[in-house]
């Protein structure tokens, strides 16, 4: 098993709002896919990369207390954190040194109320 994680889904209440939020903070394009009654927004990733999606579905509800997903913070997660509030989110744990050379982490609330983590080595 190469990775413990192979797919993640972040539940959203308002797909359009969440898509704009994540495109703004990650400076990427989220591709929309309609899958029956569900709307999914695919995060970019290669064929063998771990990736995930935003999901709007009646059976999925955003949460700040459930499972925590950590997104790649790039070279320095401070750049993404600087875009969170202007995009409609809130930083709840600022950039924090993990120690032991393991890099840095932070947490934010997205436009839907999900608590999401970021990790980077710098």
PDB file of C-alpha atoms in Angstrom:
ATOM      1  CA  UNK A   1       0.000   0.000   0.000  1.00  0.00           C
ATOM      2  CA  UNK A   2       1.686   3.212  -1.222  1.00  0.00           C
ATOM      3  CA  UNK A   3      -0.570   5.673   0.663  1.00  0.00           C
ATOM      4  CA  UNK A   4      -3.055   5.235   3.483  1.00  0.00           C
ATOM      5  CA  UNK A   5      -5.233   7.825   1.750  1.00  0.00           C
ATOM      6  CA  UNK A   6      -6.368   7.425  -1.845  1.00  0.00           C
ATOM      7  CA  UNK A   7      -9.464   9.667  -2.055  1.00  0.00           C
ATOM      8  CA  UNK A   8     -11.238  12.284   0.055  1.00  0.00           C
ATOM      9  CA  UNK A   9     -14.502  14.184  -0.198  1.00  0.00           C
ATOM     10  CA  UNK A  10     -15.279  17.536   1.407  1.00  0.00           C
ATOM     11  CA  UNK A  11     -19.041  18.031   1.847  1.00  0.00           C
ATOM     12  CA  UNK A  12     -20.490  21.381   0.765  1.00  0.00           C
ATOM     13  CA  UNK A  13     -23.895  23.052   1.068  1.00  0.00           C
ATOM     14  CA  UNK A  14     -23.414  25.550  -1.761  1.00  0.00           C
ATOM     15  CA  UNK A  15     -21.302  24.049  -4.541  1.00  0.00           C
ATOM     16  CA  UNK A  16     -20.745  27.300  -6.443  1.00  0.00           C
ATOM     17  CA  UNK A  17     -19.595  29.143  -3.302  1.00  0.00           C
ATOM     18  CA  UNK A  18     -17.276  26.305  -2.241  1.00  0.00           C
ATOM     19  CA  UNK A  19     -15.805  26.018  -5.741  1.00  0.00           C
ATOM     20  CA  UNK A  20     -14.971  29.743  -5.775  1.00  0.00           C
ATOM     21  CA  UNK A  21     -13.466  29.476  -2.266  1.00  0.00           C
ATOM     22  CA  UNK A  22     -11.150  26.546  -3.018  1.00  0.00           C
ATOM     23  CA  UNK A  23     -10.145  27.879  -6.426  1.00  0.00           C
ATOM     24  CA  UNK A  24      -9.204  31.174  -4.747  1.00  0.00           C
ATOM     25  CA  UNK A  25      -7.155  29.775  -1.877  1.00  0.00           C
ATOM     26  CA  UNK A  26      -5.432  27.008  -3.853  1.00  0.00           C
ATOM     27  CA  UNK A  27      -5.136  29.046  -7.063  1.00  0.00           C
ATOM     28  CA  UNK A  28      -6.333  26.103  -9.142  1.00  0.00           C
ATOM     29  CA  UNK A  29      -9.346  25.006 -11.155  1.00  0.00           C
ATOM     30  CA  UNK A  30     -11.945  22.684  -9.650  1.00  0.00           C
ATOM     31  CA  UNK A  31     -13.662  20.673 -12.392  1.00  0.00           C
ATOM     32  CA  UNK A  32     -17.420  20.183 -11.891  1.00  0.00           C
ATOM     33  CA  UNK A  33     -18.958  16.745 -12.480  1.00  0.00           C
ATOM     34  CA  UNK A  34     -22.651  15.968 -12.129  1.00  0.00           C
ATOM     35  CA  UNK A  35     -23.110  12.442 -10.828  1.00  0.00           C
ATOM     36  CA  UNK A  36     -26.816  11.693 -10.572  1.00  0.00           C
ATOM     37  CA  UNK A  37     -28.212  13.802  -7.748  1.00  0.00           C
ATOM     38  CA  UNK A  38     -24.707  14.707  -6.543  1.00  0.00           C
ATOM     39  CA  UNK A  39     -22.459  17.525  -7.715  1.00  0.00           C
ATOM     40  CA  UNK A  40     -18.739  16.905  -7.401  1.00  0.00           C
ATOM     41  CA  UNK A  41     -15.831  19.274  -7.890  1.00  0.00           C
ATOM     42  CA  UNK A  42     -12.626  17.429  -8.636  1.00  0.00           C
ATOM     43  CA  UNK A  43      -9.353  18.647  -7.154  1.00  0.00           C
ATOM     44  CA  UNK A  44      -6.513  18.394  -9.672  1.00  0.00           C
ATOM     45  CA  UNK A  45      -4.364  15.300  -9.579  1.00  0.00           C
ATOM     46  CA  UNK A  46      -2.529  12.932 -11.856  1.00  0.00           C
ATOM     47  CA  UNK A  47      -3.516   9.369 -12.622  1.00  0.00           C
ATOM     48  CA  UNK A  48      -1.566   7.902  -9.687  1.00  0.00           C
ATOM     49  CA  UNK A  49      -1.915  10.863  -7.296  1.00  0.00           C
ATOM     50  CA  UNK A  50      -4.066  11.018  -4.198  1.00  0.00           C
ATOM     51  CA  UNK A  51      -6.891  13.460  -4.843  1.00  0.00           C
ATOM     52  CA  UNK A  52     -10.450  14.256  -3.849  1.00  0.00           C
ATOM     53  CA  UNK A  53     -13.533  16.303  -4.477  1.00  0.00           C
ATOM     54  CA  UNK A  54     -15.997  18.802  -3.143  1.00  0.00           C
ATOM     55  CA  UNK A  55     -19.377  17.038  -2.868  1.00  0.00           C
ATOM     56  CA  UNK A  56     -22.855  18.525  -2.698  1.00  0.00           C
ATOM     57  CA  UNK A  57     -25.313  15.761  -1.861  1.00  0.00           C
ATOM     58  CA  UNK A  58     -28.295  15.495   0.473  1.00  0.00           C
ATOM     59  CA  UNK A  59     -26.477  12.734   2.390  1.00  0.00           C
ATOM     60  CA  UNK A  60     -23.330  14.810   3.085  1.00  0.00           C
ATOM     61  CA  UNK A  61     -23.222  17.698   5.540  1.00  0.00           C
ATOM     62  CA  UNK A  62     -20.296  20.057   6.220  1.00  0.00           C
ATOM     63  CA  UNK A  63     -18.776  19.768   9.692  1.00  0.00           C
ATOM     64  CA  UNK A  64     -16.113  21.428  11.796  1.00  0.00           C
ATOM     65  CA  UNK A  65     -15.937  18.443  14.160  1.00  0.00           C
ATOM     66  CA  UNK A  66     -15.608  15.374  11.922  1.00  0.00           C
ATOM     67  CA  UNK A  67     -12.745  13.833  10.011  1.00  0.00           C
ATOM     68  CA  UNK A  68      -9.895  16.223   9.245  1.00  0.00           C
ATOM     69  CA  UNK A  69      -8.386  16.313   5.762  1.00  0.00           C
ATOM     70  CA  UNK A  70      -5.008  17.990   5.280  1.00  0.00           C
ATOM     71  CA  UNK A  71      -4.388  19.594   1.906  1.00  0.00           C
ATOM     72  CA  UNK A  72      -0.932  20.146   0.487  1.00  0.00           C
ATOM     73  CA  UNK A  73       0.215  23.598   1.577  1.00  0.00           C
ATOM     74  CA  UNK A  74       2.813  23.836  -1.188  1.00  0.00           C
ATOM     75  CA  UNK A  75       6.199  25.401  -0.582  1.00  0.00           C
ATOM     76  CA  UNK A  76       4.909  27.546   2.316  1.00  0.00           C
ATOM     77  CA  UNK A  77       1.346  27.238   3.588  1.00  0.00           C
ATOM     78  CA  UNK A  78       1.412  30.896   4.693  1.00  0.00           C
ATOM     79  CA  UNK A  79       0.555  31.905   1.109  1.00  0.00           C
ATOM     80  CA  UNK A  80      -2.661  29.843   1.144  1.00  0.00           C
ATOM     81  CA  UNK A  81      -3.565  31.046   4.653  1.00  0.00           C
ATOM     82  CA  UNK A  82      -3.314  34.661   3.458  1.00  0.00           C
ATOM     83  CA  UNK A  83      -6.067  33.921   0.908  1.00  0.00           C
ATOM     84  CA  UNK A  84      -8.492  32.167   3.308  1.00  0.00           C
ATOM     85  CA  UNK A  85     -10.227  35.207   4.873  1.00  0.00           C
ATOM     86  CA  UNK A  86     -10.560  37.205   1.614  1.00  0.00           C
ATOM     87  CA  UNK A  87     -12.164  34.118   0.035  1.00  0.00           C
ATOM     88  CA  UNK A  88     -14.753  33.835   2.814  1.00  0.00           C
ATOM     89  CA  UNK A  89     -13.098  31.438   5.269  1.00  0.00           C
ATOM     90  CA  UNK A  90     -11.464  31.780   8.668  1.00  0.00           C
ATOM     91  CA  UNK A  91      -8.041  30.670   9.904  1.00  0.00           C
ATOM     92  CA  UNK A  92      -8.591  28.874  13.230  1.00  0.00           C
ATOM     93  CA  UNK A  93      -5.059  27.556  13.847  1.00  0.00           C
ATOM     94  CA  UNK A  94      -2.286  29.687  12.334  1.00  0.00           C
ATOM     95  CA  UNK A  95       0.864  28.280  10.762  1.00  0.00           C
ATOM     96  CA  UNK A  96       2.382  26.127  13.490  1.00  0.00           C
ATOM     97  CA  UNK A  97       5.731  24.328  13.602  1.00  0.00           C
ATOM     98  CA  UNK A  98       5.168  20.609  14.195  1.00  0.00           C
ATOM     99  CA  UNK A  99       8.771  20.109  15.332  1.00  0.00           C
ATOM    100  CA  UNK A 100      11.251  17.300  14.680  1.00  0.00           C
ATOM    101  CA  UNK A 101      11.649  18.469  11.061  1.00  0.00           C
ATOM    102  CA  UNK A 102       8.074  17.404  10.198  1.00  0.00           C
ATOM    103  CA  UNK A 103       7.073  20.780   8.784  1.00  0.00           C
ATOM    104  CA  UNK A 104       4.151  23.066   9.570  1.00  0.00           C
ATOM    105  CA  UNK A 105       0.380  22.785   9.813  1.00  0.00           C
ATOM    106  CA  UNK A 106      -2.622  25.089  10.048  1.00  0.00           C
ATOM    107  CA  UNK A 107      -6.416  24.727  10.197  1.00  0.00           C
ATOM    108  CA  UNK A 108      -9.104  26.838   8.571  1.00  0.00           C
ATOM    109  CA  UNK A 109     -12.890  26.882   8.304  1.00  0.00           C
ATOM    110  CA  UNK A 110     -13.946  26.901   4.666  1.00  0.00           C
ATOM    111  CA  UNK A 111     -16.906  28.760   3.162  1.00  0.00           C
ATOM    112  CA  UNK A 112     -19.164  25.828   4.121  1.00  0.00           C
ATOM    113  CA  UNK A 113     -18.101  25.454   7.762  1.00  0.00           C
ATOM    114  CA  UNK A 114     -15.729  22.477   7.296  1.00  0.00           C
ATOM    115  CA  UNK A 115     -12.517  22.490   9.308  1.00  0.00           C
ATOM    116  CA  UNK A 116      -9.678  21.632   6.904  1.00  0.00           C
ATOM    117  CA  UNK A 117      -5.947  21.326   7.540  1.00  0.00           C
ATOM    118  CA  UNK A 118      -2.910  22.388   5.546  1.00  0.00           C
ATOM    119  CA  UNK A 119       0.603  20.958   5.728  1.00  0.00           C
ATOM    120  CA  UNK A 120       3.904  22.140   4.255  1.00  0.00           C
ATOM    121  CA  UNK A 121       7.556  21.600   4.996  1.00  0.00           C
ATOM    122  CA  UNK A 122       8.284  25.359   5.195  1.00  0.00           C
TER     123      UNK A 122
END
